[in-house]
C-alpha cells in the first residue's frame, strides 16, 4: 500500500506552477514513493471480522493498539515469520489451549510453509489448511470477495487525504501522513466491509457449511467444478495420502513463479 500517487502530484503541481514561457518546471513529491506499510486482514468462520494489523517500518518489539487497529513494527514492514508469530499469539490467544484447537486457512507463502512456522503452530494446537500456489483466486475468501472493495474504500481514503489534507513543510515539500492518519484509512475502509460481504466471502470460499459446493466460487467454475465434484462426493481417504507430509521446509526468501 502506497500513500502517494506520483502522477497525481505531478499533474497538480504542474497546474499550480506552470507559467507560459518558463524554461523549466519544478515538480515536487513527498520523497516517500518507496515507503510502504503492510496490512493483514482476516475473518473468522462465524462471520466476524478480526481487527486489521498494520505492519510499519520500525524497531519497537511490541504491538500497539491505535483506534482499535493493531500496529506492529518490523525492520522492513514485511509479513515475516516473526510478525506472523506475534499476530497468531494475539489473534488466537491462550483460550485455544486444552481440548480446543485453532484453524488457519491461508495461502502457501514461504513464511507459512516454513518448518519453524509449522512447529510454532503445532505447539499452539493450531491446524492449517494451505491453499495451493496459483489457486488463491479460486479458493481464498478474502481474494474472492473482500480485498477488492477494501482496496477501493482505501483508495478513496488516500485520495481524500491527498486532495484535502496533505500539507507542506516550511520548504514547500509535501509531508508524509502520520501513523494515526494511516490507521484511520484502514479502520474506515474495514468498517465499510459489511456482514453480508463477509458472509458472501465464506460461501464463495466453501467455508460456510450452510451452503453447498455448487454455491462456492470454485464449484461454479466451468473447469474446476466438474473436476473436484467426485472428490467432494467421496467420503473415502485414499491410502496413499494417509500420514503424508506434503510441505517440506522452505526458506523464507524463496520465490515461486506460477504459470496458469
C-alpha positions as a Markdown table, in Angstrom:
| # | Residue | x | y | z |
|---|---|---|---|---|
| 1 | Unk | 0.0 | 0.0 | 0.0 |
| 2 | Unk | 1.5 | 3.3 | -1.0 |
| 3 | Unk | 0.2 | 6.6 | 0.3 |
| 4 | Unk | 1.3 | 8.8 | -2.7 |
| 5 | Unk | 0.2 | 8.8 | -6.2 |
| 6 | Unk | 3.1 | 10.3 | -8.1 |
| 7 | Unk | 1.3 | 11.1 | -11.3 |
| 8 | Unk | -1.5 | 12.9 | -9.5 |
| 9 | Unk | 1.0 | 15.0 | -7.6 |
| 10 | Unk | 2.9 | 15.8 | -10.8 |
| 11 | Unk | -0.3 | 16.9 | -12.5 |
| 12 | Unk | -1.4 | 19.0 | -9.5 |
| 13 | Unk | 2.0 | 20.7 | -9.2 |
| 14 | Unk | 2.2 | 21.4 | -13.0 |
| 15 | Unk | -1.2 | 23.1 | -12.9 |
| 16 | Unk | -0.2 | 25.3 | -9.9 |
| 17 | Unk | 3.4 | 26.2 | -11.0 |
| 18 | Unk | 3.2 | 26.3 | -14.8 |
| 19 | Unk | 3.8 | 29.7 | -16.4 |
| 20 | Unk | 3.8 | 30.4 | -20.0 |
| 21 | Unk | 7.3 | 30.8 | -21.4 |
| 22 | Unk | 9.0 | 29.1 | -18.4 |
| 23 | Unk | 12.3 | 27.3 | -19.3 |
| 24 | Unk | 11.9 | 24.8 | -16.5 |
| 25 | Unk | 9.1 | 23.5 | -14.3 |
| 26 | Unk | 9.7 | 22.2 | -10.7 |
| 27 | Unk | 7.8 | 19.1 | -9.8 |
| 28 | Unk | 7.6 | 18.3 | -6.1 |
| 29 | Unk | 7.0 | 15.0 | -4.4 |
| 30 | Unk | 6.8 | 13.7 | -0.9 |
| 31 | Unk | 10.1 | 11.9 | -1.2 |
| 32 | Unk | 8.4 | 8.8 | 0.2 |
| 33 | Unk | 7.5 | 7.0 | -3.0 |
| 34 | Unk | 9.3 | 3.8 | -1.9 |
| 35 | Unk | 7.9 | 3.8 | 1.6 |
| 36 | Unk | 5.4 | 1.0 | 2.5 |
| 37 | Unk | 3.2 | -0.5 | 5.1 |
| 38 | Unk | 1.6 | -4.0 | 5.1 |
| 39 | Unk | -1.9 | -4.7 | 6.3 |
| 40 | Unk | -3.1 | -8.1 | 7.5 |
| 41 | Unk | -6.8 | -8.8 | 7.1 |
| 42 | Unk | -8.7 | -11.8 | 8.4 |
| 43 | Unk | -12.2 | -13.1 | 9.2 |
| 44 | Unk | -13.5 | -15.9 | 11.4 |
| 45 | Unk | -15.7 | -18.7 | 10.3 |
| 46 | Unk | -18.5 | -17.3 | 12.4 |
| 47 | Unk | -18.6 | -14.3 | 10.1 |
| 48 | Unk | -16.9 | -11.8 | 12.4 |
| 49 | Unk | -14.1 | -9.5 | 11.2 |
| 50 | Unk | -10.8 | -9.6 | 13.1 |
| 51 | Unk | -9.3 | -6.1 | 13.7 |
| 52 | Unk | -6.7 | -5.4 | 11.0 |
| 53 | Unk | -3.0 | -5.4 | 11.7 |
| 54 | Unk | -0.8 | -2.7 | 10.2 |
| 55 | Unk | 3.0 | -3.5 | 9.9 |
| 56 | Unk | 5.1 | -0.4 | 9.7 |
| 57 | Unk | 8.9 | 0.1 | 9.5 |
| 58 | Unk | 10.5 | 0.4 | 12.9 |
| 59 | Unk | 12.4 | -1.4 | 15.7 |
| 60 | Unk | 10.0 | -1.5 | 18.6 |
| 61 | Unk | 9.4 | -5.0 | 19.8 |
| 62 | Unk | 5.7 | -4.5 | 20.8 |
| 63 | Unk | 2.2 | -4.3 | 19.4 |
| 64 | Unk | 0.3 | -1.1 | 19.8 |
| 65 | Unk | -3.5 | -0.7 | 19.6 |
| 66 | Unk | -4.4 | 2.6 | 17.9 |
| 67 | Unk | -8.1 | 3.4 | 17.5 |
| 68 | Unk | -8.9 | -0.3 | 17.6 |
| 69 | Unk | -6.3 | -1.2 | 15.0 |
| 70 | Unk | -3.2 | -3.3 | 15.8 |
| 71 | Unk | 0.1 | -1.6 | 14.8 |
| 72 | Unk | 3.3 | -3.7 | 14.7 |
| 73 | Unk | 6.8 | -2.6 | 13.8 |
| 74 | Unk | 9.2 | -4.6 | 11.7 |
| 75 | Unk | 12.5 | -3.8 | 10.1 |
| 76 | Unk | 11.2 | -3.9 | 6.6 |
| 77 | Unk | 7.5 | -3.6 | 7.2 |
| 78 | Unk | 7.0 | -7.1 | 5.7 |
| 79 | Unk | 5.0 | -10.1 | 6.9 |
| 80 | Unk | 7.9 | -12.1 | 8.2 |
| 81 | Unk | 7.7 | -15.3 | 10.3 |
| 82 | Unk | 8.4 | -13.2 | 13.5 |
| 83 | Unk | 5.5 | -10.9 | 12.6 |
| 84 | Unk | 3.1 | -13.8 | 11.9 |
| 85 | Unk | 4.0 | -15.4 | 15.2 |
| 86 | Unk | 3.1 | -12.2 | 17.1 |
| 87 | Unk | -0.1 | -11.9 | 15.0 |
| 88 | Unk | -1.1 | -15.5 | 15.8 |
| 89 | Unk | -0.5 | -15.1 | 19.5 |
| 90 | Unk | -2.9 | -12.2 | 19.9 |
| 91 | Unk | -5.5 | -13.3 | 17.3 |
| 92 | Unk | -5.6 | -16.9 | 18.6 |
| 93 | Unk | -4.9 | -16.4 | 22.3 |
| 94 | Unk | -4.4 | -19.0 | 25.1 |
| 95 | Unk | -8.1 | -20.0 | 25.1 |
| 96 | Unk | -7.2 | -22.5 | 22.4 |
| 97 | Unk | -5.1 | -24.4 | 24.9 |
| 98 | Unk | -6.5 | -27.6 | 26.3 |
| 99 | Unk | -9.2 | -29.5 | 24.4 |
| 100 | Unk | -9.9 | -26.8 | 21.9 |
| 101 | Unk | -7.9 | -26.4 | 18.6 |
| 102 | Unk | -7.5 | -23.5 | 16.2 |
| 103 | Unk | -7.5 | -23.5 | 12.4 |
| 104 | Unk | -5.9 | -21.2 | 9.9 |
| 105 | Unk | -6.8 | -21.2 | 6.3 |
| 106 | Unk | -4.2 | -19.2 | 4.3 |
| 107 | Unk | -2.1 | -19.3 | 1.1 |
| 108 | Unk | 1.2 | -21.1 | 0.6 |
| 109 | Unk | 3.5 | -18.1 | 1.2 |
| 110 | Unk | 7.1 | -19.1 | 2.1 |
| 111 | Unk | 6.6 | -17.8 | 5.7 |
| 112 | Unk | 3.5 | -20.1 | 6.1 |
| 113 | Unk | 5.3 | -23.2 | 4.6 |
| 114 | Unk | 8.5 | -22.9 | 6.7 |
| 115 | Unk | 9.2 | -25.8 | 9.1 |
| 116 | Unk | 9.6 | -23.4 | 12.0 |
| 117 | Unk | 6.2 | -22.0 | 11.4 |
| 118 | Unk | 4.6 | -25.4 | 11.3 |
| 119 | Unk | 6.3 | -26.3 | 14.6 |
| 120 | Unk | 5.1 | -23.0 | 16.1 |
| 121 | Unk | 1.5 | -23.6 | 15.1 |
| 122 | Unk | 1.7 | -27.3 | 16.3 |
| 123 | Unk | 2.8 | -26.2 | 19.8 |
| 124 | Unk | -0.3 | -23.9 | 20.0 |
| 125 | Unk | -2.6 | -26.7 | 18.7 |
| 126 | Unk | -3.4 | -24.7 | 15.6 |
| 127 | Unk | -4.0 | -26.6 | 12.4 |
| 128 | Unk | -3.6 | -25.1 | 9.0 |
| 129 | Unk | -5.2 | -25.5 | 5.6 |
| 130 | Unk | -2.9 | -24.2 | 3.0 |
| 131 | Unk | -4.3 | -23.1 | -0.4 |
| 132 | Unk | -2.0 | -24.4 | -3.2 |
| 133 | Unk | 0.0 | -21.8 | -5.1 |
| 134 | Unk | -1.9 | -20.4 | -8.0 |
| 135 | Unk | -5.3 | -21.3 | -6.5 |
| 136 | Unk | -5.9 | -18.3 | -4.2 |
| 137 | Unk | -8.0 | -16.5 | -6.9 |
| 138 | Unk | -10.4 | -19.5 | -6.7 |
| 139 | Unk | -10.3 | -20.5 | -3.0 |
| 140 | Unk | -9.1 | -17.7 | -0.8 |
| 141 | Unk | -12.1 | -16.0 | 0.7 |
| 142 | Unk | -10.6 | -12.5 | 1.0 |
| 143 | Unk | -9.3 | -12.6 | -2.5 |
| 144 | Unk | -12.7 | -13.6 | -3.9 |
| 145 | Unk | -14.9 | -11.1 | -2.2 |
| 146 | Unk | -13.3 | -8.8 | 0.4 |
| 147 | Unk | -9.9 | -7.5 | -0.9 |
| 148 | Unk | -11.2 | -5.5 | -3.9 |
| 149 | Unk | -13.9 | -3.5 | -2.1 |
| 150 | Unk | -11.5 | -2.9 | 0.8 |
| 151 | Unk | -8.9 | -1.5 | -1.6 |
| 152 | Unk | -11.5 | 0.6 | -3.3 |
| 153 | Unk | -12.5 | 2.1 | 0.0 |
| 154 | Unk | -8.8 | 2.6 | 1.0 |
| 155 | Unk | -8.1 | 4.3 | -2.3 |
| 156 | Unk | -10.9 | 6.8 | -1.6 |
| 157 | Unk | -9.5 | 7.5 | 1.8 |
| 158 | Unk | -6.0 | 8.1 | 0.4 |
| 159 | Unk | -7.3 | 10.3 | -2.4 |
| 160 | Unk | -9.3 | 12.4 | 0.1 |
| 161 | Unk | -6.2 | 12.9 | 2.1 |
| 162 | Unk | -4.1 | 14.0 | -0.9 |
| 163 | Unk | -6.8 | 16.3 | -2.2 |
| 164 | Unk | -7.8 | 17.9 | 1.1 |
| 165 | Unk | -5.4 | 17.4 | 4.0 |
| 166 | Unk | -1.9 | 16.8 | 2.6 |
| 167 | Unk | 0.4 | 19.6 | 3.9 |
| 168 | Unk | 3.7 | 21.1 | 3.1 |
| 169 | Unk | 6.6 | 22.0 | 5.4 |
| 170 | Unk | 8.4 | 25.4 | 5.5 |
| 171 | Unk | 10.5 | 24.5 | 2.5 |
| 172 | Unk | 7.4 | 23.7 | 0.4 |
| 173 | Unk | 8.0 | 19.9 | 0.5 |
| 174 | Unk | 5.0 | 17.6 | 0.9 |
| 175 | Unk | 4.8 | 15.9 | 4.3 |
| 176 | Unk | 4.1 | 12.2 | 4.6 |
| 177 | Unk | 1.0 | 11.2 | 6.6 |
| 178 | Unk | 1.4 | 10.3 | 10.2 |
| 179 | Unk | 0.7 | 6.9 | 11.8 |
| 180 | Unk | -2.7 | 8.0 | 13.0 |
| 181 | Unk | -3.7 | 9.0 | 9.5 |
| 182 | Unk | -2.8 | 5.6 | 8.1 |
| 183 | Unk | -4.7 | 3.9 | 10.9 |
| 184 | Unk | -7.8 | 5.9 | 10.1 |
| 185 | Unk | -7.6 | 4.9 | 6.4 |
| 186 | Unk | -7.5 | 1.2 | 7.3 |
| 187 | Unk | -10.1 | 1.5 | 10.1 |
| 188 | Unk | -12.6 | 3.4 | 7.9 |
| 189 | Unk | -12.1 | 1.0 | 5.0 |
| 190 | Unk | -12.5 | -2.1 | 7.1 |
| 191 | Unk | -15.7 | -0.8 | 8.8 |
| 192 | Unk | -17.2 | -0.4 | 5.3 |
| 193 | Unk | -16.9 | -4.2 | 4.7 |
| 194 | Unk | -20.4 | -5.3 | 5.6 |
| 195 | Unk | -21.5 | -8.5 | 7.3 |
| 196 | Unk | -23.1 | -9.6 | 4.1 |
| 197 | Unk | -19.8 | -9.2 | 2.3 |
| 198 | Unk | -18.1 | -11.4 | 4.9 |
| 199 | Unk | -20.9 | -14.0 | 4.5 |
| 200 | Unk | -20.5 | -14.0 | 0.8 |
| 201 | Unk | -16.8 | -14.5 | 1.2 |
| 202 | Unk | -17.3 | -17.6 | 3.3 |
| 203 | Unk | -19.8 | -19.0 | 0.9 |
| 204 | Unk | -17.6 | -18.3 | -2.1 |
| 205 | Unk | -14.6 | -20.0 | -0.4 |
| 206 | Unk | -16.7 | -23.0 | 0.5 |
| 207 | Unk | -16.2 | -22.4 | 4.2 |
| 208 | Unk | -19.8 | -21.9 | 5.2 |
| 209 | Unk | -21.5 | -25.3 | 6.0 |
| 210 | Unk | -24.9 | -23.7 | 5.2 |
| 211 | Unk | -24.0 | -23.6 | 1.5 |
| 212 | Unk | -23.3 | -26.4 | -0.9 |
| 213 | Unk | -20.2 | -26.9 | -3.0 |
| 214 | Unk | -22.2 | -25.8 | -6.1 |
| 215 | Unk | -22.7 | -22.4 | -4.5 |
| 216 | Unk | -19.0 | -21.8 | -4.0 |
| 217 | Unk | -16.9 | -19.9 | -6.5 |
| 218 | Unk | -14.8 | -22.9 | -7.5 |
| 219 | Unk | -17.9 | -25.1 | -7.6 |
| 220 | Unk | -19.4 | -22.8 | -10.2 |
| 221 | Unk | -16.2 | -22.8 | -12.2 |
| 222 | Unk | -16.7 | -24.5 | -15.6 |
| 223 | Unk | -13.4 | -26.3 | -15.4 |
| 224 | Unk | -12.6 | -26.9 | -11.8 |
| 225 | Unk | -16.1 | -27.6 | -10.6 |
| 226 | Unk | -16.6 | -30.9 | -12.5 |
| 227 | Unk | -13.0 | -31.9 | -11.7 |
| 228 | Unk | -13.5 | -31.6 | -8.0 |
| 229 | Unk | -17.0 | -32.9 | -7.7 |
| 230 | Unk | -16.1 | -36.6 | -7.5 |
| 231 | Unk | -13.7 | -35.8 | -4.6 |
| 232 | Unk | -16.3 | -33.8 | -2.8 |
| 233 | Unk | -18.8 | -36.6 | -3.1 |
| 234 | Unk | -16.3 | -39.3 | -2.0 |
| 235 | Unk | -16.1 | -39.9 | 1.8 |
| 236 | Unk | -13.1 | -42.2 | 1.5 |
| 237 | Unk | -9.5 | -41.1 | 2.1 |
| 238 | Unk | -7.1 | -42.7 | -0.4 |
| 239 | Unk | -4.5 | -44.8 | 1.4 |
| 240 | Unk | -1.6 | -43.3 | -0.4 |
| 241 | Unk | -2.4 | -39.9 | 1.1 |
| 242 | Unk | -2.6 | -41.0 | 4.7 |
| 243 | Unk | 0.2 | -39.8 | 7.0 |
| 244 | Unk | 1.8 | -37.9 | 4.1 |
| 245 | Unk | 3.9 | -34.8 | 4.9 |
| 246 | Unk | 3.3 | -32.6 | 1.9 |
| 247 | Unk | 5.2 | -29.5 | 2.9 |
| 248 | Unk | 8.9 | -29.5 | 3.1 |
| 249 | Unk | 10.9 | -26.8 | 4.9 |
| 250 | Unk | 11.0 | -23.7 | 2.7 |
| 251 | Unk | 13.4 | -20.8 | 3.2 |
| 252 | Unk | 11.7 | -17.5 | 3.9 |
| 253 | Unk | 13.3 | -15.8 | 0.9 |
| 254 | Unk | 12.1 | -18.2 | -1.7 |
| 255 | Unk | 10.2 | -17.0 | -4.8 |
| 256 | Unk | 7.5 | -19.0 | -6.6 |
| 257 | Unk | 6.6 | -18.4 | -10.2 |
| 258 | Unk | 3.1 | -19.6 | -11.1 |
| 259 | Unk | 2.1 | -20.2 | -14.7 |
| 260 | Unk | -1.5 | -20.6 | -15.5 |
